[in-house]
XYZ file of C-alpha atoms in Angstrom:
475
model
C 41.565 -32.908 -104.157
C 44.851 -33.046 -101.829
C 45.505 -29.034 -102.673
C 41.834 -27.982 -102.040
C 41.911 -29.408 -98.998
C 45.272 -28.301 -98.201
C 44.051 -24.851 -99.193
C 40.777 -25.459 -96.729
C 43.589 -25.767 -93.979
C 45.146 -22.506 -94.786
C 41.641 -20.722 -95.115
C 41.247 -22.509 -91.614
C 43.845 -21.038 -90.329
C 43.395 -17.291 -91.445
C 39.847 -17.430 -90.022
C 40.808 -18.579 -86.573
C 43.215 -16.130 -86.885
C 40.944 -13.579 -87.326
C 38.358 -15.045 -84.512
C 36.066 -15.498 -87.963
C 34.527 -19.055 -87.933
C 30.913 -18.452 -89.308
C 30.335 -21.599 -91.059
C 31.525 -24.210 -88.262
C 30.115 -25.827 -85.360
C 30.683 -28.223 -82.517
C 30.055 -32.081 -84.343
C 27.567 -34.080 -82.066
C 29.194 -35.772 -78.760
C 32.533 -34.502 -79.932
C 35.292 -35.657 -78.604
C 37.540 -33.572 -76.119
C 41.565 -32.842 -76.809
C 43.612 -31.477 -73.295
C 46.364 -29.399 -73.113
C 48.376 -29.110 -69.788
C 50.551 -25.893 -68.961
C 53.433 -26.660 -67.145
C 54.035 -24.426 -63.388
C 57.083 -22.448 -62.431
C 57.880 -19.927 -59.345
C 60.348 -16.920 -59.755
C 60.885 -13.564 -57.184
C 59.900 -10.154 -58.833
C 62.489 -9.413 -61.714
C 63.108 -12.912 -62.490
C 62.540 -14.382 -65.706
C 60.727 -17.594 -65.676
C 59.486 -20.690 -68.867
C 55.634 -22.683 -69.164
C 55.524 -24.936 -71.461
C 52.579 -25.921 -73.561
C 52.072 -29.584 -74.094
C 48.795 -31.613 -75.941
C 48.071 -34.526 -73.779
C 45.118 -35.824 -75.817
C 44.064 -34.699 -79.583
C 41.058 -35.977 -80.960
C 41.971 -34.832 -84.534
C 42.638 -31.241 -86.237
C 43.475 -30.056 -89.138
C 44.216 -26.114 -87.877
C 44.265 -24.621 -84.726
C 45.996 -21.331 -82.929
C 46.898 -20.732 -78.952
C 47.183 -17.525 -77.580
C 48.348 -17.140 -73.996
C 46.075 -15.169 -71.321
C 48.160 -13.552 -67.911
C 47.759 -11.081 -65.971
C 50.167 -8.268 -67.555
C 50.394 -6.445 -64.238
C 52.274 -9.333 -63.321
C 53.838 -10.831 -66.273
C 55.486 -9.304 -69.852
C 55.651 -12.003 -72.341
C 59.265 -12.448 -73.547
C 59.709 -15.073 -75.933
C 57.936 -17.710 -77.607
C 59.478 -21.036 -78.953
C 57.170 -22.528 -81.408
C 57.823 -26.534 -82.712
C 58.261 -25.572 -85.863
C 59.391 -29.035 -87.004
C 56.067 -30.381 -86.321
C 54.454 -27.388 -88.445
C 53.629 -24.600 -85.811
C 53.910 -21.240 -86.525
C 54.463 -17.514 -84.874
C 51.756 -15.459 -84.954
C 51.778 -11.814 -82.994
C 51.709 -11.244 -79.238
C 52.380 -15.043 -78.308
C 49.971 -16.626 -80.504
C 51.287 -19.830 -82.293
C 49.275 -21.374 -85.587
C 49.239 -25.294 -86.595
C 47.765 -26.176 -90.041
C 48.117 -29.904 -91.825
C 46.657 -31.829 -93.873
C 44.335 -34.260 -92.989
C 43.336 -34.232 -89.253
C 46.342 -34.858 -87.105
C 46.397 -36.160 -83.584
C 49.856 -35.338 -82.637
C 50.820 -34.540 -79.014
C 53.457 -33.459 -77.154
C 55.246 -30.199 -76.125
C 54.160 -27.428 -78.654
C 55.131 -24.141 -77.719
C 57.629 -22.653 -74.656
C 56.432 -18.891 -73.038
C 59.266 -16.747 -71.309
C 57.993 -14.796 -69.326
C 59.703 -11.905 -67.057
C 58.039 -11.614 -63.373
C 57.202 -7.604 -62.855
C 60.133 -5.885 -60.638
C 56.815 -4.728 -58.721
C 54.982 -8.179 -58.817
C 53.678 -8.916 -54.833
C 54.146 -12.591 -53.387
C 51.451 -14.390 -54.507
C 50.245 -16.901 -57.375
C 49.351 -15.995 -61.190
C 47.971 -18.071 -63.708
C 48.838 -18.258 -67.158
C 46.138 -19.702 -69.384
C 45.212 -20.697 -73.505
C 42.528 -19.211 -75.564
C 42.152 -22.342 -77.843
C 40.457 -22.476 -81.382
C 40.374 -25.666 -83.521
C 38.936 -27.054 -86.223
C 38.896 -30.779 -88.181
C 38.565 -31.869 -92.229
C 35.156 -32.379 -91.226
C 34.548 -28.693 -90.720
C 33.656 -29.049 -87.196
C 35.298 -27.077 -84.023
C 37.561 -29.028 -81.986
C 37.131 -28.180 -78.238
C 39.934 -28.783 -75.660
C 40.357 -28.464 -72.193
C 43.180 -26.246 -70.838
C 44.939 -27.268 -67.252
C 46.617 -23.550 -66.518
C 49.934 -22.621 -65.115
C 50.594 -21.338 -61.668
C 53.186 -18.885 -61.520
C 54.491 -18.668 -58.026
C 55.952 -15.088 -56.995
C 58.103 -15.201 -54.017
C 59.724 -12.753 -51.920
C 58.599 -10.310 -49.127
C 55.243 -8.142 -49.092
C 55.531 -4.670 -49.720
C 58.981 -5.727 -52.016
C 60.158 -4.395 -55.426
C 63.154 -4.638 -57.554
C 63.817 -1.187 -59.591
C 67.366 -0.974 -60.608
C 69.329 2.505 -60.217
C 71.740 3.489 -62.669
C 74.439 5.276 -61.492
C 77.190 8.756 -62.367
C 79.734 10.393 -60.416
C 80.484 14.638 -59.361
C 83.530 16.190 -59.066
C 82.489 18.816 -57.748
C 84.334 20.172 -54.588
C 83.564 16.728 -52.438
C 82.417 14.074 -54.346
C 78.995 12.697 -55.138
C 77.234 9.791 -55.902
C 74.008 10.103 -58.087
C 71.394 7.436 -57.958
C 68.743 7.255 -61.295
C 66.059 5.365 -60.949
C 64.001 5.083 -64.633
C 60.955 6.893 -64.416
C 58.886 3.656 -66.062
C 59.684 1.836 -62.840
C 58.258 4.268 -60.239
C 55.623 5.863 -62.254
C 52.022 5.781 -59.784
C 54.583 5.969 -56.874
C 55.409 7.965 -54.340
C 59.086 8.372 -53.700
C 59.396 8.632 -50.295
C 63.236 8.665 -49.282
C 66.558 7.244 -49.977
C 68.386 5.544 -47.088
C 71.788 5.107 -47.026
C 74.079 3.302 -45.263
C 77.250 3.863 -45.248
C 80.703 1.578 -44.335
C 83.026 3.474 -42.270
C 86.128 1.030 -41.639
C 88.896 1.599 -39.187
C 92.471 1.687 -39.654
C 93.867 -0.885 -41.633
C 89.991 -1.727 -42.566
C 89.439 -4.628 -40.554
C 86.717 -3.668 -38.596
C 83.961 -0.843 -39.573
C 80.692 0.628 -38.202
C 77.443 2.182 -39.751
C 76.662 5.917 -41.051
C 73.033 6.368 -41.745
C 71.951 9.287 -43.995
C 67.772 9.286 -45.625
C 67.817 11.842 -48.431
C 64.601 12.995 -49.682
C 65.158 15.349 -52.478
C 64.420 14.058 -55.356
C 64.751 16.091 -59.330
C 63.791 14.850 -62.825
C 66.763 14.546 -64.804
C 68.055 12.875 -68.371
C 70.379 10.044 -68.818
C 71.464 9.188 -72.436
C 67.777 10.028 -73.494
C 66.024 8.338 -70.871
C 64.005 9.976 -68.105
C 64.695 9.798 -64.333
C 64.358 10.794 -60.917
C 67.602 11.707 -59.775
C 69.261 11.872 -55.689
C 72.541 12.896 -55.077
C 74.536 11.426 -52.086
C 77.520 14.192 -51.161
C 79.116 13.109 -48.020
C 81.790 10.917 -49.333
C 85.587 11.912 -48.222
C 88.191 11.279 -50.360
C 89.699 8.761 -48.309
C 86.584 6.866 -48.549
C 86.388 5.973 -52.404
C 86.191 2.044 -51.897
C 83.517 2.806 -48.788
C 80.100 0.527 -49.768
C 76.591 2.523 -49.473
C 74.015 0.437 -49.446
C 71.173 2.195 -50.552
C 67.261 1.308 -50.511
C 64.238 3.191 -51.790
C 61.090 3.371 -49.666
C 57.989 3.790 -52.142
C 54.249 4.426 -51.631
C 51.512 3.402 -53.852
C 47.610 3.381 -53.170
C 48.218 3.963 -49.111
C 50.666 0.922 -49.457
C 54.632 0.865 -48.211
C 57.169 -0.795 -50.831
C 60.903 -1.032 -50.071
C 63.907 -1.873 -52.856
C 65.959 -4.449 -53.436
C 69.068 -3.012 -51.560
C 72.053 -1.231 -54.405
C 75.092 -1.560 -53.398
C 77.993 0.603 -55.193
C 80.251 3.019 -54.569
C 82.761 5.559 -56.280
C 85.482 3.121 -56.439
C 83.315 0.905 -58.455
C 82.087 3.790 -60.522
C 85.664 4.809 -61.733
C 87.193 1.361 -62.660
C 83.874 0.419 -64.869
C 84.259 3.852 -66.762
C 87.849 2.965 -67.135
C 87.160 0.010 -68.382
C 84.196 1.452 -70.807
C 85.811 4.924 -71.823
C 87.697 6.025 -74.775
C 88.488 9.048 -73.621
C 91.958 9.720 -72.428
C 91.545 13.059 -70.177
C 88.503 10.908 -68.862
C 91.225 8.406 -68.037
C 93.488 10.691 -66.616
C 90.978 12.208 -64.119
C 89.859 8.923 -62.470
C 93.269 7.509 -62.001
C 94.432 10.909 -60.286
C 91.100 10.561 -58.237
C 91.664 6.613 -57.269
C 95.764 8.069 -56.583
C 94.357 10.673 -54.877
C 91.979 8.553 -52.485
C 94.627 6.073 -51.785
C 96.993 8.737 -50.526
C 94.156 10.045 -48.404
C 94.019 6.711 -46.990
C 97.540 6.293 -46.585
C 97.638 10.004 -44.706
C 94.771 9.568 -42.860
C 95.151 5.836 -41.921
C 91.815 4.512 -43.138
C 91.234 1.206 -44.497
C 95.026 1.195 -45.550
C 94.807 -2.474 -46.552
C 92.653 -1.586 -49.518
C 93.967 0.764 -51.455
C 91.565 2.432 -53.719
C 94.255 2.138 -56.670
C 95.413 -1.035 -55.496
C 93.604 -2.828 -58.857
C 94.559 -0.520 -61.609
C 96.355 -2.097 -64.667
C 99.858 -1.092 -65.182
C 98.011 0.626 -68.228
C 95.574 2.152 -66.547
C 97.813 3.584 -64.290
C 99.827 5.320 -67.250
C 96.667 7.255 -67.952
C 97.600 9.126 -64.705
C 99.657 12.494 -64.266
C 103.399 11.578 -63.438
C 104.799 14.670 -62.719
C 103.571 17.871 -60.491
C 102.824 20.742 -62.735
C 104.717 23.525 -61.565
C 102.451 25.603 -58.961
C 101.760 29.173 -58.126
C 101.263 31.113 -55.633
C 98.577 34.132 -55.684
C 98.824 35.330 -51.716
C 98.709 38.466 -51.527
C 97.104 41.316 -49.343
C 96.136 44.699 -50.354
C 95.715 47.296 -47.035
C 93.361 48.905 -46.029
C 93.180 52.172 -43.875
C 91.968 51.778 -40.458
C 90.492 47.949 -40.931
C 89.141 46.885 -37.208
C 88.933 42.982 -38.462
C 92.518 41.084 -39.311
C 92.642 38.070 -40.715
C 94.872 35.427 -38.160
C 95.262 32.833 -40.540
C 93.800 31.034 -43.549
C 94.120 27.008 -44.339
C 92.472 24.178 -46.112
C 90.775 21.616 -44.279
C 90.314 18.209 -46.147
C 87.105 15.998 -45.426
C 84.422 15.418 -47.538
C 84.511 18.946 -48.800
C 88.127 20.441 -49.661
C 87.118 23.635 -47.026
C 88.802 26.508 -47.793
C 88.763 28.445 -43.533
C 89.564 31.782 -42.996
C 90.611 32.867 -39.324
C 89.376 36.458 -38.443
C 89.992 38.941 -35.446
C 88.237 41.759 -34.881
C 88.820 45.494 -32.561
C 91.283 47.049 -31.690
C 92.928 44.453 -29.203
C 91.694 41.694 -31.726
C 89.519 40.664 -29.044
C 86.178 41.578 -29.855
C 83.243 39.825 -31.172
C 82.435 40.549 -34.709
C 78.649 42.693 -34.889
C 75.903 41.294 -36.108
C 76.293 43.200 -39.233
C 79.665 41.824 -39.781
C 79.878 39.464 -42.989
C 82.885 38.313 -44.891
C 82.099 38.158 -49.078
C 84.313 35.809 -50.916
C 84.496 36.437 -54.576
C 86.247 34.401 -57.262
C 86.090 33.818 -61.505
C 86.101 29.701 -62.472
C 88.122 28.365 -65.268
C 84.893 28.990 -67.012
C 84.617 32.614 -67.107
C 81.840 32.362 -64.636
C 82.359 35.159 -61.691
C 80.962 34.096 -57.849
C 80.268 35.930 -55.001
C 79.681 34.132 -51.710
C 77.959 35.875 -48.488
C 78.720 34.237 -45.251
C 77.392 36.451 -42.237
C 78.520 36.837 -38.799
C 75.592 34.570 -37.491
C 77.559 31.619 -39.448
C 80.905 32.149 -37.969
C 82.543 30.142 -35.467
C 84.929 30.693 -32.270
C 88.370 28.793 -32.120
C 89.382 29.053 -28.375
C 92.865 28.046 -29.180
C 93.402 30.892 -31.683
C 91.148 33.162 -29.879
C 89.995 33.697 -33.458
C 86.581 33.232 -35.128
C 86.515 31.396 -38.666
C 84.461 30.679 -41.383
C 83.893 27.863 -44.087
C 83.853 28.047 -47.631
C 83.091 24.294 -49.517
C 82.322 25.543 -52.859
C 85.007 25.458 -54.800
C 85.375 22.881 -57.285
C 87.914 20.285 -58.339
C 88.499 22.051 -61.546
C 88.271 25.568 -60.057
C 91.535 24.816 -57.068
C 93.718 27.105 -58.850
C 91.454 30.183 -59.088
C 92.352 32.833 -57.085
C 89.587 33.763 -54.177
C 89.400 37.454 -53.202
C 88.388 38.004 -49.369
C 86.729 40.962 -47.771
C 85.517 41.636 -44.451
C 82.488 44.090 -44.424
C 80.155 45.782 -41.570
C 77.315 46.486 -43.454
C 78.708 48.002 -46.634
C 81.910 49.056 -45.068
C 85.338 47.465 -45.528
C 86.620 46.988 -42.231
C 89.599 44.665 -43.589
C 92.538 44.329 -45.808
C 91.349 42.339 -49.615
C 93.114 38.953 -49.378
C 93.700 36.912 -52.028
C 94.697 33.469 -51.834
C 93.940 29.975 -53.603
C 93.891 26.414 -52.433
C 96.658 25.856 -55.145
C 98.503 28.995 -53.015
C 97.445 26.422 -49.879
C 99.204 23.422 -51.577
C 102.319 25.171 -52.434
C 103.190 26.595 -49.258
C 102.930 23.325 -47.983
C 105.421 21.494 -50.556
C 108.043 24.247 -49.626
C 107.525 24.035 -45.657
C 106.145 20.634 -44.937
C 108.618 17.427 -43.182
C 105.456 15.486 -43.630
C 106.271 13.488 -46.847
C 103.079 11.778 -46.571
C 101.447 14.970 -46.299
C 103.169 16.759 -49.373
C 102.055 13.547 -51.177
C 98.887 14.010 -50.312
C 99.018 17.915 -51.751
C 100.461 16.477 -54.666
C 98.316 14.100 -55.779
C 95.070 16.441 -54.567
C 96.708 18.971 -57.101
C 96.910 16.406 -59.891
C 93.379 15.617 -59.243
C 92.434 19.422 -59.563
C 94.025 19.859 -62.426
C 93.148 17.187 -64.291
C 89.703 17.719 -63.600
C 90.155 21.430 -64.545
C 91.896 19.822 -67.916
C 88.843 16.857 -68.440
C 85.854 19.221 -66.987
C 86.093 22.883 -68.418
C-alpha cells in the first residue's frame, strides 16, 4: 500500500506538471494554505532575491509553483529550491514537492533571482505564483498567494546599456564606443555626448570640452553585433584625459538617457596589457603610454600624471629601448618654369600628427594661388596600398608671418610615418612646381640632428618608436 500511494504522489506530480488534473476536485469547505512572497527594490541593471515562504498548509501530498512577472521588466536568473525538504527544479522557475502522506510543512521553499531590465522605468512590479496542489484524498489544495513588489528606482526616462570599448591608431587616436545591438534594439540612437577633461599644467585644475557625435555604423565585435561611434579628437598628450560619455535614446516618442561611461585610452592600454599575449601588442602600447607621457612632459599638461607612470618594470621592458636608425627621403626634383615654391614644410603635433606644407606662388612669391590651384599629395603605405590626396586652393590657408599660404594633410597613419609623401603643385592639370618628397620620419630626423631642445628630440624619439612599432604590430 505505502508504494502505490507513493507512486499516486509521483503520478500527482507529472499531472500538475503537465496542467492535467481531470479526475480531481476542490473537497467541500476546504481548507485554505497561504504563501507570502517576500518584497525587494533594485535600480535598472541590478540584480535583486524574493523568497517564497508557506505560512499555512492545510495538507498536500504534491504540488508545483511557477513564478508569474512581467518579463519586460524582469529575466529570471536563478532558482534555489529546498531540496532537503523534497522540492524539486522543474523548467523556467517552476519548483515540484511530492511526499508521502499529506504534509503540512511550512517555511521558506524556494529563492527567485531576478535581474531588473537595464531599460526597466521607476516604478513597481509584482512577482506572483501560479499554484497547483493536491492531497492523499485526491482533492485540490487551494492557496492564497500574497505577491512581491519589486521596487525600480532611479530617474524617468533612465537606462543602463553598457559600451564595450577598442582603440585606433590611426594618425590621431580614437576611441570606439560599442553598444550591443540587444540593448538598443526598438530605439532610436540619437547622439553621443562627450565630455571631455582638459587639465592644466601640472593637472591640478581642468575645464570641460563638449563634443555630440551622431554617426553611428553597425559593426562586429568577437561575433557579436553592434552599433559602433568613434571619438577622434584625443591628442597624444591627453591619454589619461576622462570622457564621460552618455547616450541619448528615443523609443515610442519617449527621451531615454545612459548611465554615464567613463574611460579613456589610458585605461584601454593598461587592461590590454594586462589581458594580451601578444608581445608586438605589448610593445605598441608601452611606446604609445611613453609616447603620451613625453607629450605631456613637452607640452606641460597634466605633468603630475604621467600616462606611463603605472607600468610594471615588466611591462615597461615590452617597450622599444633604442631609436632605430632613421632616414631621410627629402628630396626635390625641378621643374622648368614652376610659378608656385614651396617655403617650408613641418609637422605639427595635436590630435592629428599634421604633416603642413608652406607654398608661394608668382613670380615675386607674392601672389595668391588661382582658384584652379590644388596641391595632390601622393604616397604607397607599408601595405602596398597607393593614395592620392586632393586638397584645392579653396582649402588653403594664409600665414601672415611667412607671407606664405599652407595646407594640412592628417592622414597619415602611425604605421605609415616612414613612407615617403610625393608633393605636387598643379593649376588645373599643369605642374606649376618642383615634386617634393619628404616623410614625417625625414621631419623627425632633421630634428634629432638640429634640435637644443632635449625635451623636444625626446619627444621625436619616442613618436618614432610609436610609429614604428605600430608599423611592426599593425601591417
Amino acid at each position: 500500500m505505502k508504494a502505490m500511494k507513493r507512486f499516486l504522489s509521483l503520478a500527482m506530480v507529472c499531472l500538475l506538471l503537465c496542467g492535467l488534473l481531470p479526475g480531481f476536485a476542490y473537497a467541500d469547505d476546504p481548507a485554505v494554505g497561504t504563501i507570502a512572497l517576500s518584497n525587494a527594490s533594485g535600480n535598472a541593471g541590478d540584480t535583486v532575491t524574493v523568497d517564497v515562504t508557506i505560512q499555512s498548509n492545510p495538507g498536500v501530498m504534491a504540488m508545483k509553483l511557477m513564478p508569474l512577472f512581467d518579463t519586460a521588466v524582469l529575466e529570471l536568473q536563478g532558482t534555489e529550491a529546498d531540496t532537503e525538504s523534497g522540492w524539486t527544479l522543474g523548467a523556467d522557475g517552476q519548483v515540484l514537492y511530492d511526499t508521502y502522506p499529506d504534509s503540512t510543512f511550512t517555511g521558506k521553499v524556494v529563492t527567485y533571482t531576478f535581474k531588473i531590465l537595464a531599460d526597466a522605468q521607476p516604478g513597481e512590479t509584482q512577482v506572483n505564483l501560479e499554484v497547483k496542489a493536491a492531497n492523499y484524498d485526491e482533492n485540490l489544495v487551494e492557496f492564497t498567494v500574497t505577491p512581491a513588489t519589486i521596487t525600480v528606482g532611479g530617474e524617468s526616462g533612465k537606462v543602463d546599456f553598457p559600451f564595450n570599448h577598442s582603440a585606433s591608431f590611426g594618425n590621431n587616436l580614437s576611441l570606439n564606443y560599442y553598444m550591443p545591438i540587444e540593448y538598443v534594439e526598438g530605439y532610436e540612437l540619437d547622439r553621443l555626448e562627450i565630455r571631455q577633461v582638459h587639465y592644466n599644467g601640472e593637472g591640478s585644475d581642468y575645464t570641460w570640452r563638449e563634443y555630440n557625435l551622431t554617426s553611428w555604423e553597425d559593426s562586429k565585435l568577437g561575433g557579436k553585433n553592434y552599433k559602433k561611434m568613434v571619438f577622434d579628437n584625443i591628442a597624444a598628450k591627453e591619454l589619461g584625459d576622462d570622457l564621460y560619455a552618455t547616450l541619448y535614446l528615443t523609443k515610442d516618442g519617449e527621451s531615454y538617457e545612459n548611465t554615464v561611461d567613463i574611460y579613456n585610452l589610458k585605461q584601454y592600454a593598461y587592461n590590454r596589457l594586462n589581458k594580451s599575449t601578444d608581445a608586438a601588442f605589448k610593445t605598441l602600447l608601452v611606446d604609445l603610454l611613453n609616447y603620451g607621457s613625453q607629450a605631456q612632459l613637452y607640452f606641460n599638461y597634466n605633468t603630475a600624471n604621467l600616462a606611463n607612470a603605472d607600468l610594471t618594470a615588466e611591462q615597461q621592458a615590452y617597450g622599444t629601448a633604442e631609436m632605430p636608425e632613421l632616414k631621410s627621403v627629402e628630396n626635390a626634383i625641378t621643374t622648368p618654369d614652376a610659378s608656385a615654391f614651396y617655403y617650408g614644410k613641418t609637422i605639427v603635433m595635436g590630435s592629428y600628427v599634421e604633416l603642413r606644407y608652406y607654398m608661394q606662388f608668382g613670380a615675386g612669391k607674392n601672389e595668391a594661388p588661382a582658384d584652379t590651384v590644388k596641391l595632390v599629395l601622393t604616397y604607397t603605405k607599408v601595405n602596398g596600398e597607393t593614395v592620392s590626396v586632393t586638397i584645392p586652393a579653396s582649402e588653403f590657408d594664409y600665414n601672415s608671418g611667412y607671407k606664405a599660404y599652407f595646407a594640412s594633410f592628417t592622414g597619415i597613419s602611425a604605421k605609415d610615418m616612414r613612407c615617403t609623401v610625393t608633393a605636387k603643385i598643379y593649376d588645373g592639370d599643369t605642374l606649376i612646381s618642383d615634386v617634393l618628397e619628404y616623410s614625417i620620419e625625414t621631419y623627425a630626423k632633421n630634428r634629432l640632428e638640429k634640435s637644443t631642445d632635449e625635451a623636444f628630440k625626446e619627444l621625436m624619439r619616442c613618436l618614432m618608436k610609436y610609429g614604428i612599432s605600430a608599423e611592426n604590430y599593425l601591417s
